[in-house]
Short mmCIF file of C-alpha atoms and ligand atoms in Angstrom, two decimals:
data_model
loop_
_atom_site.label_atom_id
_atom_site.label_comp_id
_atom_site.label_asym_id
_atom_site.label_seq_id
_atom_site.Cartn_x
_atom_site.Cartn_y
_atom_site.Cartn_z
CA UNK A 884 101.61 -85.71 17.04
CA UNK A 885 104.16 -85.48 19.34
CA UNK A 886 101.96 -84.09 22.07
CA UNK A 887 99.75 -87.46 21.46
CA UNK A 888 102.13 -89.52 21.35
CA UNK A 889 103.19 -88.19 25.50
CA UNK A 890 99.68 -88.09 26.46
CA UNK A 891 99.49 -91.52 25.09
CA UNK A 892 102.22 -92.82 27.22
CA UNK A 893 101.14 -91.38 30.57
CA UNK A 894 97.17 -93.13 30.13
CA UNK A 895 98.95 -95.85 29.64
CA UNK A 896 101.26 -95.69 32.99
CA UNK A 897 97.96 -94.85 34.57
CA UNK A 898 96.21 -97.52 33.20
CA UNK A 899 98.59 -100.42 34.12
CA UNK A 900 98.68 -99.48 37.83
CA UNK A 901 96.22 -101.39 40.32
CA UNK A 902 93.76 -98.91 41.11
CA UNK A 903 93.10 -94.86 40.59
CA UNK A 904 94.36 -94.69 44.39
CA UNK A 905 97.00 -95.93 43.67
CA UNK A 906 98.29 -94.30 40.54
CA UNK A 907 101.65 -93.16 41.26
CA UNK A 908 103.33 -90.59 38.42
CA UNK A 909 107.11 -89.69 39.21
CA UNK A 910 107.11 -85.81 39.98
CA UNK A 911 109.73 -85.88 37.53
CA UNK A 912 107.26 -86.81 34.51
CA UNK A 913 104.29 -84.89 36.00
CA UNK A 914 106.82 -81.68 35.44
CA UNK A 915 107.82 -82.51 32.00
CA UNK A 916 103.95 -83.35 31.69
CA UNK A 917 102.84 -79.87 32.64
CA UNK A 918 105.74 -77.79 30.74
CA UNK A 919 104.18 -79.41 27.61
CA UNK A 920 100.83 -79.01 27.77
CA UNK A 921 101.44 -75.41 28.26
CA UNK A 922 104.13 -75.00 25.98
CA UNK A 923 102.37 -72.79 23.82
CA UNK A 924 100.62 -70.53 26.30
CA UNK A 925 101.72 -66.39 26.72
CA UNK A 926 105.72 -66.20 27.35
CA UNK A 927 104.94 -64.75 30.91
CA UNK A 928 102.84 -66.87 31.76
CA UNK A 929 105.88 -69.88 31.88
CA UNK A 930 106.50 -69.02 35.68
CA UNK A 931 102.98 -70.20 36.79
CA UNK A 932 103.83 -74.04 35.07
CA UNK A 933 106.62 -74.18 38.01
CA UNK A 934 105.88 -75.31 41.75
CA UNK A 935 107.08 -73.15 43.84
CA UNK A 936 108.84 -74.68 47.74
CA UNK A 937 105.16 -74.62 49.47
CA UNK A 938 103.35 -76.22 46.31
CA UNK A 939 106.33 -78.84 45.87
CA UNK A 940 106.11 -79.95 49.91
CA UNK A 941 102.50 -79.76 49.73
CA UNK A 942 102.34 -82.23 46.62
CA UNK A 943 105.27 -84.54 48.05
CA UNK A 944 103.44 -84.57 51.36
CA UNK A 945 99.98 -85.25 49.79
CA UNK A 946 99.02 -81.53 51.46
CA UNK A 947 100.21 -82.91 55.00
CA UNK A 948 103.35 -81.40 55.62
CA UNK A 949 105.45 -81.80 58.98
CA UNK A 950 104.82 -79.36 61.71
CA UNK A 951 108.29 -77.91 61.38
CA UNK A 952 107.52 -78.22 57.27
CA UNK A 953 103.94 -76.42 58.02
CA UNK A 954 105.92 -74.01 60.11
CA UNK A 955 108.40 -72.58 57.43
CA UNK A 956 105.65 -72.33 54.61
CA UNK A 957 103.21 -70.06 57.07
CA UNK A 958 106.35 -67.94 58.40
CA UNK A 959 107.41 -67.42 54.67
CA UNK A 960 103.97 -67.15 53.34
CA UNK A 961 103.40 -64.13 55.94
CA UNK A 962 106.92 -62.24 55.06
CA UNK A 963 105.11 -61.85 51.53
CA UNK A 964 102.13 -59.88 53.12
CA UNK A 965 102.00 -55.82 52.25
CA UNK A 966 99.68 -53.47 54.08
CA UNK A 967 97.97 -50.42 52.64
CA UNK A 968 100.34 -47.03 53.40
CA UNK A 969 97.42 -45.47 55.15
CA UNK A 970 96.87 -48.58 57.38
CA UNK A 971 93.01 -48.94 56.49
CA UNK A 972 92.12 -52.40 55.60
CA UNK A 973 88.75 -51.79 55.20
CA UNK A 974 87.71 -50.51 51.59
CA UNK A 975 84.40 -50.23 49.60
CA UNK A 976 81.78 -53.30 50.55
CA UNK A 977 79.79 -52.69 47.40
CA UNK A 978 83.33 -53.13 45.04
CA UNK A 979 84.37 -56.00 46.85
CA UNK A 980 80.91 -58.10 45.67
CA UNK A 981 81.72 -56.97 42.54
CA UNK A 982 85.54 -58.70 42.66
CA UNK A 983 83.97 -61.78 44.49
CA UNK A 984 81.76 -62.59 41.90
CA UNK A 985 83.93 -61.54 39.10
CA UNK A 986 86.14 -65.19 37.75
CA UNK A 987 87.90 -62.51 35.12
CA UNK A 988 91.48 -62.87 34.44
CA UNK A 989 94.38 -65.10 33.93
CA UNK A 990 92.54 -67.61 31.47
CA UNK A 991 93.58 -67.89 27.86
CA UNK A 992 90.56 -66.24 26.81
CA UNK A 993 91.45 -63.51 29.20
CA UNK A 994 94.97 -62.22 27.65
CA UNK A 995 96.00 -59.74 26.91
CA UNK A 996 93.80 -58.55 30.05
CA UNK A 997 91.31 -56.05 29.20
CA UNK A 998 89.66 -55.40 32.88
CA UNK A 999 90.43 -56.09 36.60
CA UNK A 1000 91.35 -59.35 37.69
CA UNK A 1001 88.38 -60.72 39.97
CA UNK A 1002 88.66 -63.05 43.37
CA UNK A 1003 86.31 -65.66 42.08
CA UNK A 1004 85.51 -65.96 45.90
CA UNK A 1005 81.95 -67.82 45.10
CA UNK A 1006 83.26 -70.27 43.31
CA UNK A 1007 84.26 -71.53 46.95
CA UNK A 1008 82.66 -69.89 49.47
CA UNK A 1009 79.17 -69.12 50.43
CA UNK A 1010 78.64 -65.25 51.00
CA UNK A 1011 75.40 -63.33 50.59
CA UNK A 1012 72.19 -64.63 51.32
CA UNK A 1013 70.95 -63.35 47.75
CA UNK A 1014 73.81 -65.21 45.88
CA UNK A 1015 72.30 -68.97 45.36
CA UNK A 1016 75.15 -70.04 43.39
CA UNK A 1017 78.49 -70.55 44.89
CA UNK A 1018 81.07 -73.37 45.43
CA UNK A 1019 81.46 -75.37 48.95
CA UNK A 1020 85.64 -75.89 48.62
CA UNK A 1021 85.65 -73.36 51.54
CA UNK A 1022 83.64 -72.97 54.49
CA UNK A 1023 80.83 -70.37 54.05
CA UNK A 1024 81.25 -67.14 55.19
CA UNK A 1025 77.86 -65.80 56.11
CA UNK A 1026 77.75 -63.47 58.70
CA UNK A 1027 81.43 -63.83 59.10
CA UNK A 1028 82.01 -60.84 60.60
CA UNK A 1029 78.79 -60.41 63.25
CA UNK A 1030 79.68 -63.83 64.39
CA UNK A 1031 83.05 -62.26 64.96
CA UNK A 1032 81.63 -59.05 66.52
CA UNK A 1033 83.37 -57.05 63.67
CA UNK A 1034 86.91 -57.33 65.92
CA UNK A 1035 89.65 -55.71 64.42
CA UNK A 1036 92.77 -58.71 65.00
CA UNK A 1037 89.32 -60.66 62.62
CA UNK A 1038 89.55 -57.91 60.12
CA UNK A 1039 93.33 -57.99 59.58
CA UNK A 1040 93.43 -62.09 59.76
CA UNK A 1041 90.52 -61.55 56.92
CA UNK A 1042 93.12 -59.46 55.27
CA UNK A 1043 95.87 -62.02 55.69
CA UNK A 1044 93.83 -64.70 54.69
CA UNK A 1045 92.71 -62.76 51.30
CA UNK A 1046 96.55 -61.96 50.78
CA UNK A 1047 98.60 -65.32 51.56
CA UNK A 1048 96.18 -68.06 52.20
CA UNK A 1049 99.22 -70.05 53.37
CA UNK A 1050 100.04 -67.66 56.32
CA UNK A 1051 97.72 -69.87 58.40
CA UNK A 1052 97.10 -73.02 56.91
CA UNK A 1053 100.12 -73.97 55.01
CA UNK A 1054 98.86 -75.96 51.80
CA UNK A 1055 95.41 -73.82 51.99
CA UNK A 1056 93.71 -74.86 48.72
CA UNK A 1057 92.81 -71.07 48.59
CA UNK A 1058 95.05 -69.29 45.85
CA UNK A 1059 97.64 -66.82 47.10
CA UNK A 1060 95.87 -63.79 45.97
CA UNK A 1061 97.99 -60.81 46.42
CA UNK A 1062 101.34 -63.34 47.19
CA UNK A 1063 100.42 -63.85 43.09
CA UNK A 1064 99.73 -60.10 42.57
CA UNK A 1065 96.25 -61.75 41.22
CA UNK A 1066 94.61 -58.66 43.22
CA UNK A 1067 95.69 -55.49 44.00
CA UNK A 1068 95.79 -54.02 47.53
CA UNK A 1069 92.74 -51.73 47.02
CA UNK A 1070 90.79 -54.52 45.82
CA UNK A 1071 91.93 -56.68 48.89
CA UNK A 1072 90.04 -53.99 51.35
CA UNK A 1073 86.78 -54.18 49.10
CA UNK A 1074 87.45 -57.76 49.89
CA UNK A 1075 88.11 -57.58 53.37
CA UNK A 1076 84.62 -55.04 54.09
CA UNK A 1077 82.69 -57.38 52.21
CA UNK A 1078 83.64 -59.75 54.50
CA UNK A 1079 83.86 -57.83 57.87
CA UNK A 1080 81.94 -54.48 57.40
CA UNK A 1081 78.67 -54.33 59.45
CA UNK A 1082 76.88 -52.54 56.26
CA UNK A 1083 77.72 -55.94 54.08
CA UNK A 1084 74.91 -58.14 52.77
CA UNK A 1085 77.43 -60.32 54.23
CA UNK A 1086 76.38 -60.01 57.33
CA UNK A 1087 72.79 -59.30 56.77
C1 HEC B 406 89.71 -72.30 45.18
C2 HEC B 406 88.83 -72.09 46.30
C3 HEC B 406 88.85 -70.79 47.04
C4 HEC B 406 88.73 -69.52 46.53
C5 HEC B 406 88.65 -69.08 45.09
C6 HEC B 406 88.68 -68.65 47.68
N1 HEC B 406 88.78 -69.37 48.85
FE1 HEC B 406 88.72 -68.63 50.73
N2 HEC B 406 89.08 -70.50 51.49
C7 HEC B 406 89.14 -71.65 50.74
C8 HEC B 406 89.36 -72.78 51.63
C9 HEC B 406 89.48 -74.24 51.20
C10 HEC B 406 89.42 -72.26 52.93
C11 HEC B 406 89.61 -73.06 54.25
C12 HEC B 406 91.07 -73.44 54.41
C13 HEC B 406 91.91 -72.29 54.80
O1 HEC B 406 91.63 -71.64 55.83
O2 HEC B 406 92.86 -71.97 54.12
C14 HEC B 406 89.24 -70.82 52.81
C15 HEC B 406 89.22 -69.93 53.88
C16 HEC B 406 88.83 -68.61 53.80
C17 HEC B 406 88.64 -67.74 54.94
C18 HEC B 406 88.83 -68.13 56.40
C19 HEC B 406 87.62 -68.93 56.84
C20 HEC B 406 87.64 -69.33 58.30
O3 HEC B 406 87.21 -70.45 58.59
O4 HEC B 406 88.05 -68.51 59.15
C21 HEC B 406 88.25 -66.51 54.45
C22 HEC B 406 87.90 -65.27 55.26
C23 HEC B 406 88.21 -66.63 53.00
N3 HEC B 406 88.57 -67.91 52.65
C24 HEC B 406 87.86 -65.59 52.14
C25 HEC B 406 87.93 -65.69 50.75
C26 HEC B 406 87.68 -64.57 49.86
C27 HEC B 406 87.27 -63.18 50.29
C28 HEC B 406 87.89 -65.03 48.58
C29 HEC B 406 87.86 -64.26 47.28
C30 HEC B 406 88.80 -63.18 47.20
C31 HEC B 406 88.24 -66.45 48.68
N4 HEC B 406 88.25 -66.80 50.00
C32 HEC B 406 88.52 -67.26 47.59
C33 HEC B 406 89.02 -71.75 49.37
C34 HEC B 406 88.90 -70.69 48.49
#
């Protein structure tokens, strides 16, 4: 009832403004907004209804932050970046399909998780040539690394990119994938050779 009653309330802010451009919803009541339509999701999952600094400049900027604003969200998303011990960033090609197309994990269907978290990197990006079904929120990435002659500073921003999305773009509408520990750092270098590795259907 009582959750009606709220979702009631905000339709009916919505409604009375002039146009859907136009809708403007105090931060303040999108927050309480959020809290509650998640109040009865997994205890540890209460962390992920918050904004954190870069997603609360991003929304009060409209995702066009200042340059000095854009400046302190890369430098901060980059301090969050962890390399593999043995310095390879370059894992197993064949793996990394397998976490691109997997969308597994963090849904409500999905917990308490019973396998790997996946990268869900198709629902955004073009990839292999064989794959016809894949989302265009990102550029595509076919032949991403033979365009880039398989350079190595390409391989580690590939890595960087996979890691903190935010590191170079700072309100990237990529999620913060090991920033958010939604990947691991093995699964990262599958990642990173599907993207870059010359044996990748990738790059075919
Ligand atoms: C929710 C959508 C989304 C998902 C999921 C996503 N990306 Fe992205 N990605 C983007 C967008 C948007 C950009 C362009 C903006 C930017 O650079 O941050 C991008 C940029 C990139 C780039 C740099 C492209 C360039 O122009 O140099 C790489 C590489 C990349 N993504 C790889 C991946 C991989 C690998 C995955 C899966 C682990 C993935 N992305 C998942 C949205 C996404």
């Amino acid at each position: 009832m009582k959750r009606h009653l709220i979702l009631v309330t905000v339709a009916a802010a919505l409604a009375s403004t002039a146009s859907a451009q136009d809708v403007k919803l105090d931060p303040l009541h999108a927050d309480v907004l959020m809290k509650f339509a998640f109040s009865q999701a997994p205890k540890d999952w209460v962390g992920r209804v918050d904004q954190d600094e870069t997603m609360k400049v991003c929304s009060a900027t409209r995702n066009a932050p200042s340059a000095a604003e854009g400046d302190k969200i890369m430098a901060a998303a980059k301090a969050t970046i962890k390399y593999p011990d043995d310095g390879k960033l370059m894992g197993d090609w064949k793996k990394g399909e397998q976490w691109a197309q997997s969308g597994y994990g963090m849904r409500f269907t999905d917990y308490p998780p019973q396998n790997p978290t996946g990268g869900n990197c198709y629902a955004c990006h073009q990839m292999t040539q064989a794959e016809l079904s894949y989302g265009t929120v990102g550029p595509s990435l076919r032949e991403y690394g033979k365009i880039r002659k398989y350079a190595e500073s390409d391989v580690k921003a590939v890595y960087d990119k996979i890691y903190n999305a935010h590191a170079s773009f700072p309100c990237s509408l990529m999620p913060r994938l090991g920033t958010n520990a939604v990947l691991t750092i093995d699964q990262i270098k599958d990642l990173v050779a599907l993207v870059m590795s010359p044996e990748s259907p990738v790059n075919k």
